[in-house]
Coordinates of C-alpha atoms in Angstrom, one line a residue:
M747 CA -112.4 30.0 130.9
A748 CA -112.7 26.4 132.2
L749 CA -113.3 25.1 128.6
I750 CA -110.1 26.8 127.3
A751 CA -108.1 25.5 130.3
K752 CA -109.4 22.0 129.7
S753 CA -108.6 22.1 126.0
L754 CA -105.0 23.2 126.8
S755 CA -104.6 20.5 129.4
D756 CA -106.1 17.8 127.1
K757 CA -103.9 18.9 124.2
P758 CA -100.7 20.5 125.6
R759 CA -98.9 20.5 122.3
Q760 CA -101.3 23.0 120.7
F761 CA -100.0 26.5 120.2
V762 CA -101.1 29.6 122.0
E763 CA -100.4 33.2 121.1
L764 CA -99.3 35.4 123.9
V765 CA -101.0 38.9 123.9
D766 CA -100.8 42.0 125.9
G767 CA -104.5 42.8 125.6
P768 CA -107.8 41.0 125.7
D769 CA -107.3 37.3 124.9
D770 CA -109.7 34.6 123.9
I771 CA -111.0 34.3 127.5
C772 CA -111.5 38.1 127.8
R773 CA -113.4 38.2 124.5
L774 CA -116.1 36.0 125.9
C775 CA -116.5 38.1 129.1
P776 CA -119.5 40.4 129.4
H777 CA -117.3 42.9 131.2
L778 CA -115.1 43.5 128.2
M779 CA -115.9 47.0 126.9
A780 CA -116.0 48.0 123.2
T781 CA -112.7 49.9 123.9
G782 CA -111.0 46.6 124.7
E783 CA -110.8 47.4 128.4
C784 CA -112.1 45.5 131.3
A785 CA -115.0 47.1 133.3
L786 CA -114.0 45.2 136.4
E787 CA -110.2 46.0 136.5
E788 CA -108.1 49.1 136.5
Q789 CA -106.6 49.1 133.0
V790 CA -103.2 50.3 134.2
L791 CA -102.9 47.3 136.5
V792 CA -104.0 44.9 133.7
K793 CA -101.3 46.3 131.4
E794 CA -98.7 46.2 134.2
R795 CA -99.6 42.5 135.0
D796 CA -99.5 41.5 131.4
G797 CA -96.1 43.1 131.0
I798 CA -94.7 41.4 134.1
V799 CA -95.9 38.0 132.9
L800 CA -94.6 38.4 129.3
K801 CA -91.2 39.5 130.7
M802 CA -91.2 36.7 133.2
L803 CA -91.8 34.2 130.5
G804 CA -89.3 35.8 128.1
V805 CA -91.8 36.3 125.3
W806 CA -93.1 39.2 123.2
P807 CA -96.7 39.9 122.4
G808 CA -97.7 38.0 119.3
E809 CA -95.2 35.2 120.0
R810 CA -96.6 31.6 119.7
L811 CA -95.5 28.6 121.7
S812 CA -97.0 25.3 122.7
Y813 CA -99.0 25.2 125.9
H814 CA -96.5 22.5 127.0
E815 CA -93.7 25.0 126.6
L816 CA -95.7 27.8 128.3
A817 CA -96.5 25.5 131.2
A818 CA -92.9 24.6 131.6
R819 CA -91.8 28.2 131.6
L820 CA -94.5 29.1 134.2
A821 CA -93.4 26.2 136.4
A822 CA -89.8 27.3 136.1
V823 CA -90.6 30.8 137.5
A824 CA -93.5 29.8 139.8
D825 CA -91.5 30.3 143.0
S826 CA -89.9 33.6 142.0
S827 CA -91.1 37.0 143.1
L828 CA -92.4 38.1 139.7
P829 CA -95.5 35.9 139.7
K830 CA -96.4 37.1 143.1
K831 CA -96.0 40.7 141.9
A832 CA -98.2 40.1 138.9
C833 CA -100.8 38.1 140.8
I834 CA -101.3 40.3 143.9
G835 CA -104.9 41.5 143.9
C836 CA -105.8 39.7 140.6
R837 CA -109.4 38.3 140.7
W838 CA -108.2 35.2 138.8
Q839 CA -105.4 34.2 141.1
N840 CA -107.2 31.2 142.6
F841 CA -108.1 29.9 139.2
C842 CA -104.6 30.2 137.9
D843 CA -103.2 28.5 141.1
E844 CA -105.2 25.4 140.2
L845 CA -103.8 25.1 136.6
P846 CA -101.6 22.0 136.1
L847 CA -98.1 23.1 135.2
R848 CA -96.4 20.1 133.6

């Protein structure tokens, strides 16, 4: 995860594809099951959080945008209640809180 975050930070103009399922970070995790579900998280909550974030950013699954644009959209909604709802109880919240949003 740290390598992907660094790559995005180093090259913010590269494009990322937003998904509502396992992403490139999840695919490397030993807790990703063959079914595409996380063994550490309740799947209903994962789907709900993904949906909240996609809605918050105004994007659809499969849409591509630059990390620069993604970071700008995240920064624009960072103080709203939606991120708090999506992040409550998420094991990655501390990591995400440290991401630079330019």
